[in-house]
Coordinates of N, CA, C and O in Angstrom, one line a residue:
M1 N -15.3 4.2 3.1 CA -15.2 4.9 1.8 C -13.8 4.0 1.2 O -13.2 3.8 1.5
I2 N -14.7 3.5 -0.3 CA -13.5 2.6 -0.7 C -12.9 4.2 -2.4 O -13.6 4.7 -2.4
V3 N -11.9 3.1 -2.2 CA -11.3 4.5 -3.1 C -9.8 3.3 -4.4 O -9.9 2.5 -3.7
K4 N -10.0 3.8 -6.0 CA -9.1 3.0 -6.7 C -8.8 3.4 -6.4 O -7.4 4.7 -6.5
G5 N -7.1 2.6 -6.1 CA -6.3 2.9 -6.3 C -5.1 1.3 -7.5 O -6.2 1.2 -8.4
T6 N -4.0 2.3 -7.9 CA -3.4 1.3 -8.6 C -1.7 1.0 -8.4 O -0.8 1.4 -7.7
V7 N -2.0 -0.4 -8.8 CA -0.1 -1.0 -8.3 C 0.6 -0.2 -9.7 O 0.9 -0.4 -10.8
T8 N 2.1 0.1 -8.3 CA 2.3 1.1 -10.2 C 4.1 0.3 -9.5 O 3.9 -0.2 -8.1
S9 N 5.1 -0.1 -10.1 CA 6.4 -0.8 -9.8 C 7.9 0.8 -10.0 O 7.0 1.8 -11.3
G10 N 8.4 0.7 -9.4 CA 9.9 1.5 -9.3 C 10.9 0.2 -9.8 O 11.4 -0.4 -10.7
N11 N 11.7 0.4 -9.4 CA 12.7 -0.8 -8.7 C 13.2 -1.9 -9.6 O 12.2 -2.2 -9.0
V12 N 14.0 -2.6 -9.2 CA 13.2 -4.2 -9.8 C 15.1 -4.2 -8.2 O 16.0 -3.9 -8.7
Y13 N 15.0 -5.3 -7.4 CA 15.4 -5.6 -6.6 C 16.5 -6.6 -7.3 O 16.0 -7.2 -8.2
A14 N 17.7 -7.2 -6.0 CA 18.5 -7.9 -6.9 C 18.5 -9.2 -7.0 O 19.0 -10.2 -7.8
D15 N 17.1 -9.6 -6.5 CA 16.9 -10.9 -6.7 C 15.5 -11.0 -8.2 O 15.5 -12.0 -8.3
G16 N 15.7 -10.4 -8.9 CA 14.8 -10.2 -9.9 C 13.6 -9.4 -9.7 O 13.1 -9.1 -10.9
T17 N 12.9 -9.2 -7.9 CA 11.8 -8.7 -8.3 C 11.2 -7.5 -7.6 O 11.8 -6.4 -7.4
R18 N 10.9 -7.4 -8.9 CA 9.9 -5.7 -9.3 C 9.3 -5.0 -7.8 O 8.3 -5.9 -7.0
S19 N 9.5 -4.0 -7.6 CA 9.0 -3.5 -6.1 C 7.9 -2.8 -6.7 O 7.3 -3.0 -7.8
M20 N 6.3 -2.9 -5.6 CA 5.5 -2.6 -5.7 C 4.6 -1.4 -5.1 O 5.1 -1.3 -4.1
E21 N 4.4 -0.6 -5.6 CA 3.7 0.3 -4.5 C 1.9 0.5 -5.5 O 1.1 0.4 -6.2
I22 N 1.0 1.0 -3.9 CA 0.0 1.0 -4.7 C 0.1 2.9 -3.8 O -0.2 3.1 -3.3
M23 N -1.4 3.2 -5.6 CA -0.7 4.5 -5.4 C -1.9 5.3 -6.2 O -2.9 4.5 -6.9
F24 N -2.4 6.4 -4.8 CA -3.9 7.0 -5.7 C -4.0 8.9 -5.9 O -3.4 9.3 -5.8
S25 N -4.9 9.2 -7.1 CA -5.3 9.6 -7.5 C -5.2 10.7 -6.6 O -6.1 10.6 -5.3
L26 N -4.7 12.2 -6.5 CA -4.9 13.6 -6.1 C -6.4 13.5 -5.8 O -7.1 14.1 -5.0
N27 N -7.8 13.4 -6.8 CA -8.2 13.6 -7.1 C -10.0 12.8 -6.1 O -11.5 12.7 -5.7
D28 N -8.3 11.5 -5.6 CA -9.8 11.2 -4.3 C -9.2 10.8 -2.5 O -9.5 9.5 -2.0
I29 N -8.1 11.6 -2.3 CA -7.8 11.5 -1.5 C -8.1 12.1 0.0 O -8.3 12.4 0.8
D30 N -10.0 13.2 -0.7 CA -9.6 14.1 0.6 C -9.9 13.8 2.0 O -9.9 14.1 2.3
N31 N -10.4 12.2 1.9 CA -10.6 11.9 3.5 C -9.4 10.6 3.6 O -9.8 10.0 4.5
L32 N -8.8 11.2 2.5 CA -7.2 10.1 3.6 C -6.9 10.5 4.1 O -6.3 11.4 4.3
P33 N -5.9 9.4 5.6 CA -5.8 10.4 6.3 C -3.9 10.0 6.0 O -2.8 9.8 6.4
Y34 N -3.2 11.4 5.3 CA -1.8 11.5 5.5 C -1.6 12.4 5.7 O -2.7 13.6 5.6
I35 N -0.7 13.2 5.9 CA 0.1 14.9 5.4 C 0.2 14.6 5.6 O 1.8 14.4 4.3
Q36 N 0.3 15.8 4.5 CA 1.3 16.9 3.6 C 2.3 16.4 4.2 O 3.8 16.8 4.6
N37 N 3.2 16.5 2.7 CA 5.3 16.4 2.1 C 5.1 15.5 3.4 O 6.3 15.3 4.7
D38 N 4.6 14.4 3.5 CA 4.9 13.3 4.8 C 4.7 11.4 4.8 O 3.8 11.8 3.8
A39 N 4.9 11.2 5.8 CA 4.3 10.0 5.6 C 3.3 9.9 7.2 O 3.7 10.8 8.5
S40 N 2.3 8.7 6.6 CA 1.4 8.8 7.7 C 0.7 7.0 8.1 O 1.8 5.9 7.2
I41 N 0.6 6.5 9.2 CA 0.8 5.1 8.9 C 0.0 5.1 8.9 O -1.7 5.5 9.7
V42 N -0.9 4.1 8.0 CA -1.9 3.2 8.4 C -2.1 1.4 8.4 O -1.0 1.1 7.9
K43 N -2.8 1.4 8.6 CA -3.1 0.1 9.3 C -3.6 -1.0 7.1 O -4.6 0.3 6.9
L44 N -3.3 -1.7 7.2 CA -3.0 -2.2 5.5 C -3.4 -3.7 6.4 O -3.2 -4.1 6.1
T45 N -4.5 -4.1 6.3 CA -5.3 -5.7 5.5 C -5.5 -6.0 4.4 O -5.5 -5.8 3.6
I46 N -4.4 -7.2 4.0 CA -4.8 -8.0 2.9 C -4.8 -9.4 2.9 O -3.8 -9.9 3.8
G47 N -5.7 -9.9 2.8 CA -6.2 -11.6 3.2 C -5.9 -11.4 4.7 O -7.8 -10.8 5.4
E48 N -5.0 -12.5 5.4 CA -5.9 -12.9 6.4 C -4.4 -11.8 7.5 O -4.0 -12.1 7.8
V49 N -3.6 -11.1 6.7 CA -2.5 -9.9 7.4 C -2.7 -8.5 7.7 O -3.1 -8.2 6.3
T50 N -2.6 -8.5 8.6 CA -2.8 -7.2 8.7 C -1.6 -6.5 8.6 O -0.2 -6.0 9.9
Y51 N -1.1 -5.0 7.4 CA 0.9 -4.6 7.8 C 0.2 -2.5 8.7 O -0.9 -2.0 7.9
L52 N 1.3 -2.4 9.0 CA 1.0 -1.3 9.3 C 1.9 -0.8 7.6 O 3.4 -1.4 7.5
I53 N 1.6 0.1 7.2 CA 2.1 1.0 5.5 C 2.6 2.3 5.8 O 1.6 2.6 5.9
N54 N 3.4 2.3 5.4 CA 3.7 4.4 5.3 C 2.8 4.6 3.8 O 2.7 4.4 2.5
L55 N 1.5 5.5 3.9 CA 0.7 6.4 3.7 C 2.2 8.4 3.0 O 1.9 8.9 3.5
R56 N 2.9 7.9 1.5 CA 3.3 8.9 1.1 C 2.4 10.2 0.3 O 1.5 10.0 -0.1
H57 N 2.8 11.6 0.6 CA 2.3 12.4 -0.7 C 3.7 13.6 0.3 O 4.4 13.1 0.8
T58 N 4.1 13.8 -1.3 CA 4.9 15.2 -1.0 C 4.0 16.3 -2.5 O 3.6 15.6 -3.5
D59 N 4.8 17.3 -2.2 CA 4.0 18.3 -3.1 C 5.0 17.8 -4.7 O 4.6 18.9 -5.7
N60 N 6.1 17.6 -5.0 CA 6.2 17.4 -5.7 C 5.5 15.7 -7.1 O 5.8 15.7 -7.9
N61 N 5.5 15.4 -6.4 CA 4.2 14.1 -7.0 C 2.6 14.3 -6.7 O 2.1 15.5 -6.4
S62 N 2.0 13.7 -8.3 CA 0.3 14.4 -7.9 C -0.5 12.9 -7.4 O -1.4 13.6 -8.1
Y63 N -0.1 12.1 -6.8 CA -0.3 11.2 -5.8 C -0.2 11.2 -4.7 O 0.8 11.7 -4.3
L64 N -0.9 10.3 -4.4 CA -0.2 9.5 -2.8 C 0.2 8.3 -3.2 O -0.1 7.4 -4.0
W65 N 1.0 7.5 -2.1 CA 0.9 6.0 -2.4 C 1.0 5.0 -1.5 O 1.9 6.0 -0.5
F66 N 1.2 4.3 -0.9 CA 1.4 3.7 -0.3 C 3.3 2.7 -0.9 O 3.6 2.8 -1.4
S67 N 4.0 2.5 0.3 CA 5.1 2.4 -0.1 C 5.2 1.4 -0.5 O 4.9 0.0 -0.4
P68 N 7.1 0.2 -0.6 CA 7.3 -0.3 -1.3 C 7.5 -1.0 0.1 O 7.4 -2.6 -0.4
F69 N 7.3 -0.8 1.8 CA 7.5 -2.3 2.3 C 7.2 -1.0 3.5 O 6.8 -0.3 3.6
C70 N 6.3 -2.3 4.1 CA 5.8 -2.8 5.3 C 5.9 -3.6 6.8 O 6.9 -4.3 5.9
H71 N 5.3 -3.2 7.3 CA 5.2 -4.8 8.5 C 4.2 -5.2 8.6 O 2.5 -4.5 9.1
V72 N 4.6 -6.4 9.3 CA 3.4 -7.4 9.6 C 2.9 -6.9 11.2 O 3.2 -7.3 12.1
F73 N 2.1 -6.2 11.8 CA 0.9 -6.0 12.4 C 0.4 -6.9 13.0 O 0.3 -7.4 14.1
E74 N -0.7 -7.7 12.4 CA -1.5 -9.2 12.8 C -1.2 -10.0 12.1 O -1.4 -9.5 11.4
V75 N -1.3 -11.3 12.6 CA -1.5 -11.9 11.3 C -1.6 -13.5 12.1 O -2.3 -13.3 12.6
T76 N -3.0 -14.7 10.7 CA -2.7 -15.4 11.1 C -2.6 -16.9 9.8 O -2.4 -15.8 8.9
G77 N -1.0 -17.0 10.8 CA -0.7 -17.5 8.7 C 0.8 -18.1 10.0 O 0.5 -18.0 10.2
K78 N 2.0 -18.4 8.5 CA 3.5 -17.8 8.7 C 3.7 -16.6 8.7 O 5.5 -16.6 9.8
A79 N 3.7 -15.4 8.7 CA 5.0 -14.3 8.9 C 4.7 -13.9 10.4 O 3.5 -14.7 11.4
Q80 N 5.4 -13.5 10.3 CA 6.2 -13.1 11.7 C 5.3 -11.8 12.0 O 5.8 -11.0 11.9
K81 N 4.8 -10.9 13.4 CA 4.9 -9.8 14.4 C 5.9 -8.8 14.1 O 6.5 -10.5 14.3
G82 N 5.7 -7.6 13.5 CA 6.9 -6.9 13.7 C 8.3 -7.5 12.2 O 8.6 -6.5 11.7
Q83 N 7.8 -8.5 11.1 CA 7.8 -8.6 9.6 C 8.5 -7.0 9.3 O 7.6 -6.8 9.2
R84 N 9.7 -6.9 8.9 CA 9.4 -6.0 7.5 C 8.9 -7.1 6.1 O 9.8 -8.3 6.1
M85 N 8.7 -6.5 5.3 CA 8.1 -7.2 3.7 C 7.9 -6.0 3.1 O 8.0 -5.1 2.8
R86 N 8.7 -6.5 1.5 CA 8.3 -5.8 -0.1 C 7.3 -6.3 -0.1 O 6.0 -7.2 0.2
L87 N 6.7 -5.0 0.2 CA 5.4 -5.4 -0.3 C 4.5 -5.7 -2.0 O 3.7 -7.1 -1.9
S88 N 5.6 -6.3 -2.9 CA 5.5 -7.1 -4.6 C 5.5 -7.9 -2.9 O 4.3 -9.7 -3.7
D89 N 6.4 -8.5 -1.6 CA 5.9 -10.3 -1.5 C 4.6 -10.0 -0.8 O 4.4 -11.4 0.0
V90 N 4.1 -9.4 -0.8 CA 2.2 -9.3 -0.1 C 1.3 -9.3 -1.6 O 1.0 -10.1 -1.6
L91 N 1.9 -8.5 -1.6 CA 1.0 -8.5 -3.1 C 0.9 -9.7 -4.6 O 0.0 -10.3 -4.7
I92 N 1.4 -9.4 -4.7 CA 1.9 -11.1 -5.6 C 1.1 -12.8 -5.1 O 0.9 -13.3 -6.1
P93 N 1.6 -12.9 -4.2 CA 1.5 -14.9 -3.8 C -0.8 -14.4 -3.5 O -0.8 -15.1 -3.1
V94 N -1.1 -12.9 -3.1 CA -2.8 -12.8 -3.8 C -3.0 -12.9 -5.1 O -4.4 -12.2 -4.9
G95 N -2.0 -13.2 -5.9 CA -2.6 -12.4 -7.2 C -2.4 -11.3 -8.1 O -2.9 -10.5 -9.2
F96 N -1.8 -9.9 -7.6 CA -1.6 -8.7 -8.1 C -0.9 -8.4 -9.0 O 0.8 -9.2 -7.9
Q97 N -0.5 -7.7 -9.8 CA 0.1 -7.7 -10.4 C 0.7 -5.7 -10.9 O -0.4 -5.5 -11.2
V98 N 1.7 -5.7 -11.4 CA 2.0 -4.2 -11.0 C 0.9 -4.3 -13.0 O 0.0 -4.7 -13.7
N99 N -0.3 -2.9 -13.0 CA -0.5 -2.2 -13.1 C -2.2 -3.0 -13.6 O -3.1 -2.2 -14.0
D100 N -2.7 -3.1 -12.0 CA -4.1 -3.7 -11.8 C -4.0 -2.5 -10.4 O -3.5 -1.7 -10.3
S101 N -5.7 -2.7 -11.2 CA -6.0 -1.6 -10.9 C -6.9 -2.2 -9.3 O -6.8 -3.6 -8.8
V102 N -6.9 -1.6 -7.9 CA -7.6 -2.4 -6.6 C -8.5 -1.7 -6.4 O -8.3 -0.4 -6.2
D103 N -9.5 -1.8 -5.5 CA -10.1 -0.8 -4.9 C -9.4 -1.4 -3.2 O -9.5 -2.3 -2.8
I104 N -9.3 -0.4 -2.5 CA -9.6 -0.1 -1.0 C -10.4 0.6 -0.3 O -10.9 1.6 -0.5
S105 N -10.8 -0.3 1.1 CA -11.6 0.6 1.5 C -11.2 0.5 3.1 O -9.9 0.3 3.5
F106 N -11.0 2.1 3.3 CA -10.3 3.4 4.3 C -11.8 3.6 5.5 O -12.8 4.1 4.5
E107 N -11.4 3.6 6.1 CA -12.0 3.8 8.0 C -11.4 4.7 8.6 O -10.5 3.5 9.2
G108 N -11.1 5.6 8.5 CA -9.9 6.2 9.4 C -8.7 6.3 8.7 O -8.4 6.1 7.1
T109 N -7.3 5.5 9.4 CA -6.3 4.9 9.3 C -5.6 3.4 9.2 O -5.3 2.8 9.2
T110 N -7.0 2.7 8.9 CA -7.3 1.2 9.0 C -8.0 1.0 7.3 O -8.9 2.1 6.9
A111 N -7.0 0.2 6.4 CA -8.0 -0.2 5.1 C -7.7 -1.7 4.8 O -7.3 -2.2 5.6
K112 N -8.3 -1.9 3.9 CA -8.2 -3.3 3.7 C -8.3 -3.3 2.8 O -9.2 -3.2 1.4
L113 N -7.7 -4.6 1.3 CA -7.3 -4.4 0.0 C -8.8 -5.2 -0.4 O -8.5 -6.3 -0.2
M114 N -9.6 -4.7 -1.2 CA -10.8 -5.1 -1.3 C -10.8 -6.1 -2.8 O -11.8 -7.8 -2.1
S115 N -10.5 -6.3 -3.4 CA -10.2 -6.2 -4.9 C -9.0 -6.0 -5.5 O -9.0 -5.0 -5.7
K116 N -9.7 -6.9 -6.7 CA -8.5 -5.7 -7.8 C -9.8 -5.5 -9.3 O -11.3 -6.3 -7.9
I117 N -9.7 -4.9 -9.8 CA -10.5 -4.2 -10.5 C -11.1 -5.1 -12.3 O -10.1 -5.6 -12.6

């Protein structure tokens, strides 16, 4: 199942980088692996690296979102397994910016960032 998301931002980190999250409309979440008012762990592949990232939900928001931090799960390259990463440090090098629309393919608790729209 392919779900459309949007790269959003909140805070600015001390080094001047904007935080990034990926938001999903509640209209598109029927089959997503989320837990109401909690976080569920998703394996998210971006390029050649797979990360563990939280898919969050609260009743206070009208959307689900991927948290601004993730951990390297599987890698081909210079990132180290288990390394904590900021989502902005993962998305910016592969060409994503705040307000970009993205397609994410979900199969259970496994997801792959497909492309910018």
